Coordinates of C-alpha atoms in Angstrom, one line a residue:
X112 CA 69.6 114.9 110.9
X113 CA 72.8 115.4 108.7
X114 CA 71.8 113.6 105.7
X115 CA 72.4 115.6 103.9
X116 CA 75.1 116.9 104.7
X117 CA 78.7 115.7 102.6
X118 CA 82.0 114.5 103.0
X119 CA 83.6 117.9 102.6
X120 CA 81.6 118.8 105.7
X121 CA 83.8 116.2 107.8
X122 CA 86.8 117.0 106.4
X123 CA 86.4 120.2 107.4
X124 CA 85.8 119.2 111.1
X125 CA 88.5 117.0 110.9
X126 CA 91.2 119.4 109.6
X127 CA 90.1 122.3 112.3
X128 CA 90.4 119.5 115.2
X129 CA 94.0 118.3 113.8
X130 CA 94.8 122.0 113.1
X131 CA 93.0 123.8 116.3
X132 CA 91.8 126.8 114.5
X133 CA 90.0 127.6 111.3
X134 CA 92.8 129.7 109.6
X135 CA 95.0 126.5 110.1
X136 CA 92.3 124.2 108.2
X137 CA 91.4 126.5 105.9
X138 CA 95.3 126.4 105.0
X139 CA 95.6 122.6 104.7
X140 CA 92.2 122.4 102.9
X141 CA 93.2 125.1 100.3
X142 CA 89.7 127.1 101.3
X143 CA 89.1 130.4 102.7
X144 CA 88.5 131.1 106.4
X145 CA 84.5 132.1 106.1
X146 CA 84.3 129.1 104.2
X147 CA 85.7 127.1 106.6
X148 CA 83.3 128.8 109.7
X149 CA 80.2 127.8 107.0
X150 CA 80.8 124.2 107.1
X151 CA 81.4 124.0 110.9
X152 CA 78.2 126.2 111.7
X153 CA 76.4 123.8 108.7
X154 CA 77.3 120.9 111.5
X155 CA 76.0 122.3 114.1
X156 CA 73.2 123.2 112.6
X157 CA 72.4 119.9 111.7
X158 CA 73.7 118.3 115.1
X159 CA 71.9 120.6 117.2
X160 CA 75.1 120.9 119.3
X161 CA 78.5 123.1 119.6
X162 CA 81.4 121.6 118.2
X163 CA 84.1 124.2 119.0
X164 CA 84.4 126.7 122.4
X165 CA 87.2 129.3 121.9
X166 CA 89.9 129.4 124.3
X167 CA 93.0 131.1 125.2
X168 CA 95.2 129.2 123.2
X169 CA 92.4 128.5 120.1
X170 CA 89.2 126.8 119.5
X171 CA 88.6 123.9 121.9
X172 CA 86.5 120.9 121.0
X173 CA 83.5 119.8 122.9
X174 CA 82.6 116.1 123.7
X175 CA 80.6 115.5 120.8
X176 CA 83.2 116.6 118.3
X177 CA 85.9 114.1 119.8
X178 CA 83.6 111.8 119.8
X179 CA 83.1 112.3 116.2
X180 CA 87.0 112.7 115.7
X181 CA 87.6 108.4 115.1
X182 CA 84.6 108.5 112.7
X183 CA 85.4 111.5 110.6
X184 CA 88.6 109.9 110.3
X185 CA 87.2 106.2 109.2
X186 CA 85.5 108.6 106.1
X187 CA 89.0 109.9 105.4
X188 CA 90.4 106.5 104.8
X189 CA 87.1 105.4 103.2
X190 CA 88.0 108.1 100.8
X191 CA 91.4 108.2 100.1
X192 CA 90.8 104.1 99.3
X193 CA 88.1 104.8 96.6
X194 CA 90.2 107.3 94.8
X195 CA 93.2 104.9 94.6
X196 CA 90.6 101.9 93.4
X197 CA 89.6 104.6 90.8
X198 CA 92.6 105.4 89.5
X199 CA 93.4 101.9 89.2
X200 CA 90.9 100.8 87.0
X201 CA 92.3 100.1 83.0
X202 CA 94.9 98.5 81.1
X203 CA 97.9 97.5 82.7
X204 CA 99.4 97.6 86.5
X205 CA 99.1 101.2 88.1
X206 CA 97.4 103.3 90.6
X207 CA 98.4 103.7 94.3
X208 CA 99.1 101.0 97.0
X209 CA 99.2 102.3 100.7
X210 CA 101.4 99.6 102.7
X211 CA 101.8 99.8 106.4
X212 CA 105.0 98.4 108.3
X213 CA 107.1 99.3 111.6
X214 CA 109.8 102.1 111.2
X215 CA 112.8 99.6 111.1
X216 CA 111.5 96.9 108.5
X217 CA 110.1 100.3 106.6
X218 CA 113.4 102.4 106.3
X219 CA 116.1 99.1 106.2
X220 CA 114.2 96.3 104.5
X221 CA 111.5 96.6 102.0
X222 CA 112.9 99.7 99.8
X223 CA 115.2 97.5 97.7
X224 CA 111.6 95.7 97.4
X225 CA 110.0 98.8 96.1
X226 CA 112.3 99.8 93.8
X227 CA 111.9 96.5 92.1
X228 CA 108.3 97.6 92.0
X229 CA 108.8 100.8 90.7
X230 CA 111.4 99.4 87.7
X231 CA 109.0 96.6 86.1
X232 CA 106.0 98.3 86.9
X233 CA 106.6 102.4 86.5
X234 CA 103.2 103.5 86.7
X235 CA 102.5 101.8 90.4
X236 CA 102.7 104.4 92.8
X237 CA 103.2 103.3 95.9
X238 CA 102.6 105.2 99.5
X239 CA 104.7 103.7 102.6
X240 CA 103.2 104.7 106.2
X241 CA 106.4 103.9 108.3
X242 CA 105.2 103.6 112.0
X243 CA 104.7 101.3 114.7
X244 CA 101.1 102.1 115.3
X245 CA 99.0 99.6 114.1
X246 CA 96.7 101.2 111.2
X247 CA 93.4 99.6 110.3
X248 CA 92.8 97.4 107.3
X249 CA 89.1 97.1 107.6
X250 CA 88.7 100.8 107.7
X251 CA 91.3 100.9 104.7
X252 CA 93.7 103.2 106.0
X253 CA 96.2 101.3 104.3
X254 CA 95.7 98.5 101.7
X255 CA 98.8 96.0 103.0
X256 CA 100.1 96.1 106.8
X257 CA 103.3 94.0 108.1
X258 CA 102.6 93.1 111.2
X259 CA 104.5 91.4 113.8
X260 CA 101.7 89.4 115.5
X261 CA 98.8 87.3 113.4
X262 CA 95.6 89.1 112.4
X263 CA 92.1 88.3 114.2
X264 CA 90.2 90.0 111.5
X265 CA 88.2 87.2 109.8
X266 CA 88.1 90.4 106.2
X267 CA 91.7 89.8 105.6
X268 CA 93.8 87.6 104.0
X269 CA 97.3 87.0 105.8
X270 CA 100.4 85.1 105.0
X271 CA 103.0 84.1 107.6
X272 CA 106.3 84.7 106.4
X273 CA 108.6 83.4 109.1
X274 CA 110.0 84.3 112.1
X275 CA 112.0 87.9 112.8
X276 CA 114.7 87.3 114.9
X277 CA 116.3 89.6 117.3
X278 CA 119.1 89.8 119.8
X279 CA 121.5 91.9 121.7
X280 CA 123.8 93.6 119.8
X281 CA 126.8 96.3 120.1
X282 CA 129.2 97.6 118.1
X283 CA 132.9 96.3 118.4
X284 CA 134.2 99.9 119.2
X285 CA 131.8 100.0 122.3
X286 CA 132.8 96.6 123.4
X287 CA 136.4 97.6 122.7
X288 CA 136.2 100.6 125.3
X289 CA 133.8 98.7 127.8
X290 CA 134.1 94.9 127.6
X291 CA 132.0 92.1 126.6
X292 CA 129.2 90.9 129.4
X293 CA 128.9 87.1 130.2
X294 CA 125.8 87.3 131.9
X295 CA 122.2 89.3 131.8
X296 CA 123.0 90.3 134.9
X297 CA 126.2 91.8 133.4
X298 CA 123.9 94.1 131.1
X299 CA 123.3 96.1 134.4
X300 CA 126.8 97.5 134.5
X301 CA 126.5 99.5 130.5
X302 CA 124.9 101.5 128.5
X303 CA 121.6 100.0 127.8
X304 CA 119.7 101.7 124.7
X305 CA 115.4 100.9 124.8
X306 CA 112.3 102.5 124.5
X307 CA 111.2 105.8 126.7
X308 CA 107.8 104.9 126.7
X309 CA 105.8 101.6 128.0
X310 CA 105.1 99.7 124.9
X311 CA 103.9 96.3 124.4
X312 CA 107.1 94.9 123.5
X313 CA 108.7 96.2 126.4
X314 CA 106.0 94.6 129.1
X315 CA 106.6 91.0 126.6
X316 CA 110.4 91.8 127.1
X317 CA 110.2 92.2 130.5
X318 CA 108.3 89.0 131.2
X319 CA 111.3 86.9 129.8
X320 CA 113.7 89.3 131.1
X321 CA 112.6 90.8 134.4
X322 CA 115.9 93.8 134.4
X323 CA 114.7 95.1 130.6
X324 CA 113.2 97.8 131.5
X325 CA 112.9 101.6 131.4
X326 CA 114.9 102.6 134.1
X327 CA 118.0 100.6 132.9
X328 CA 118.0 102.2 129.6
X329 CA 120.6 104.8 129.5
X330 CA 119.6 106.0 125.9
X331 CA 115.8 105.8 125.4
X332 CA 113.7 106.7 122.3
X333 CA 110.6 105.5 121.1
X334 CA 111.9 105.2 117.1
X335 CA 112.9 102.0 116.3
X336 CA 115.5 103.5 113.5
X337 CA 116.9 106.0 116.1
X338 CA 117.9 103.2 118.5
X339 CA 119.2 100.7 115.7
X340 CA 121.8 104.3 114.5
X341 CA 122.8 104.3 118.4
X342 CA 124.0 101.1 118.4
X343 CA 125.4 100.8 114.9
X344 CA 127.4 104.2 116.6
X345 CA 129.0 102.8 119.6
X346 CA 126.6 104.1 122.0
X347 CA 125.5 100.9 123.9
X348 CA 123.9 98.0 123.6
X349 CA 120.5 97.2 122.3
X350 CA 118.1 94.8 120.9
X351 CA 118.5 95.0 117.1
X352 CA 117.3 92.0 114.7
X353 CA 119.8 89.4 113.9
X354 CA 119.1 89.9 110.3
X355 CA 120.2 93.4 110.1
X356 CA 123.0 93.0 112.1
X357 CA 125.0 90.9 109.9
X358 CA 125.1 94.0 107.1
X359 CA 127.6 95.2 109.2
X360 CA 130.6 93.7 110.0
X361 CA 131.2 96.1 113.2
X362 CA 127.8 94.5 114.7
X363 CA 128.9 92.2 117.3
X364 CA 125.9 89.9 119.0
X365 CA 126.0 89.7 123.0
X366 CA 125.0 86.8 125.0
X367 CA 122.6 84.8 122.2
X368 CA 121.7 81.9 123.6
X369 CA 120.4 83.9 126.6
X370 CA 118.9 86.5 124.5
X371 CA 116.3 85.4 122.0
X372 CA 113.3 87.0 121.3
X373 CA 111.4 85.9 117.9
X374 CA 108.6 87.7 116.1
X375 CA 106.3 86.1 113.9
X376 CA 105.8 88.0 110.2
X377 CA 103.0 88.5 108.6
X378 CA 102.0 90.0 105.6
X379 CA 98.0 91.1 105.5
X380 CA 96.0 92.7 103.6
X381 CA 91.5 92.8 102.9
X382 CA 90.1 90.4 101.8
X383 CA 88.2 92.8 99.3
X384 CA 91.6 93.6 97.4
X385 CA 91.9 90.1 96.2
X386 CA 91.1 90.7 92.9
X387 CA 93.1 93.8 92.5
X388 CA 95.5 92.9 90.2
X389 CA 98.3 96.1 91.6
X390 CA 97.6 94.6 95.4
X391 CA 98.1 90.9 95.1
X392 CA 101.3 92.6 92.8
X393 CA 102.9 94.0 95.9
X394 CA 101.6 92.0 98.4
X395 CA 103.6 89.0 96.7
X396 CA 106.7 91.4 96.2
X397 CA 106.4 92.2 100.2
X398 CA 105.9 88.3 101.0
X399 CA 109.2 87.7 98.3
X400 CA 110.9 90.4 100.1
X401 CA 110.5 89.6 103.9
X402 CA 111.3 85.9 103.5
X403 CA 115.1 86.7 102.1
X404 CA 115.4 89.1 104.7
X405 CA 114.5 86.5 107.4
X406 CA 116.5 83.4 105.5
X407 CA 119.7 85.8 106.4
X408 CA 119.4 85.1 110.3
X409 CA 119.3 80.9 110.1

């Protein structure tokens, strides 16, 4: 059953499940609409089961085709990993390196990093998935991940960097027009900024700081970068790390020896990607990088 069935097959799937209709694939696949249909009723075929019901708002999946959603999606990754260890291969440092890191050390720290990169090696190209979802380095949806907690994975090779530190921070024009707290329990009385939804730093937060939580925020968003521009505007006060902060001379730091809240670094990739020349490249220049970023918060 479905062995012999190819790749393209699942792409397809995957495409009309992201998409919710097979006019909307066959426009991110560059493919026509019956061809499309073929591949999904090739599927079925072979599956013996319906993938797709049509509803009022577009085709709706059954069980079996979420079910194979996370797999369809593992073959993706599989995929897109081969072609950049393919177009590797040859003289010389080039060919594509997916990195994975959270919004706020993607957008403020690491592109002086890449551009150093990009200047002594020009034919490296280099794909940056900015987002605070954990992406998979065994399945190879990226090829380097900073993460804030240590890997379990036995498959990849990791290297602490240090210790991220963050605080509470406003600007001085906030504190001009509202006042400096002395106490946590002072944080009550102004404009928090924080997260909208639950996340895990938030319930870690919390258990060191019972009154951080959702309800106190008056400015919530889940983007890291969009609550670090709120404070840097004057708009409250928020957690922002300690490194950052001193860029700006307006960044004034709020009660910090009662708020402390450290986050160990680490930079990880597979363990397969060893001998890749363009990886161990860029995973030194991300381990160079996030080490002077952290040696400016002492």
């Amino acid at each position: 059953m479905g062995e012999h069935i190819g790749w393209e097959h699942y792409r397809t799937l995957l495409s009309v499940l992201t998409e919710g209709s097979l006019s909307g694939a066959a426009r991110v696949l560059g493919m026509t609409q019956p061809t499309i249909g073929r591949h999904i009723s090739a599927l079925e075929a072979a599956f013996g089961q319906t993938l797709f019901t049509r509803g009022p708002s577009g085709l709706v999946p059954t069980d079996i085709a979420r079910a194979l959603r996370g797999h369809a999606e593992a073959m993706r990754s599989t995929a897109a990993a081969l072609e950049r260890e393919a177009f590797s291969q040859g003289q010389g440092v080039h060919g594509t390196v997916r990195i994975s890191a959270s919004e706020v050390i993607g957008v403020e720290v690491l592109p002086r990093a890449l551009a150093g990169l990009r200047r002594d090696y020009p034919a490296l190209k280099i794909e940056l998935v900015a987002t605070n979802r954990v992406q998979d380095l065994l399945q190879r949806e990226v090829d380097i991940a900073i993460r804030m907690t240590p890997p379990q994975q036995q498959a990849l090779v990791a290297r602490r960097v240090g210790t991220v530190k963050l605080g509470l921070f406003a600007h001085a024009d906030y504190l001009a027009r509202h006042g400096t707290p002395e106490t946590l329990d002072g944080l009550m009385a102004h404009a928090l900024i924080g997260f909208d939804d639950e996340t895990p730093f938030i319930r870690a937060a919390r258990a060191r700081f019972p009154r951080w939580d959702r309800e106190s925020f008056s400015l919530r968003s889940d983007s890291d970068v969009a609550q670090l521009a709120m404070i840097r505007a004057g708009c409250g006060i928020g957690i922002c790390q300690v490194a950052l902060a001193r860029r700006d001379p307006g960044m004034v730091r709020i009660l910090a020896d009662d708020f402390v809240f450290p986050l160990d670094t680490w930079v990880t990739m597979h363990g397969d990607l060893v001998g890749s020349r363009r990886c161990r490249i860029v995973f030194d220049a991300m381990v160079a990088c996030l080490a002077a970023h952290i040696d400016l918060a002492p």
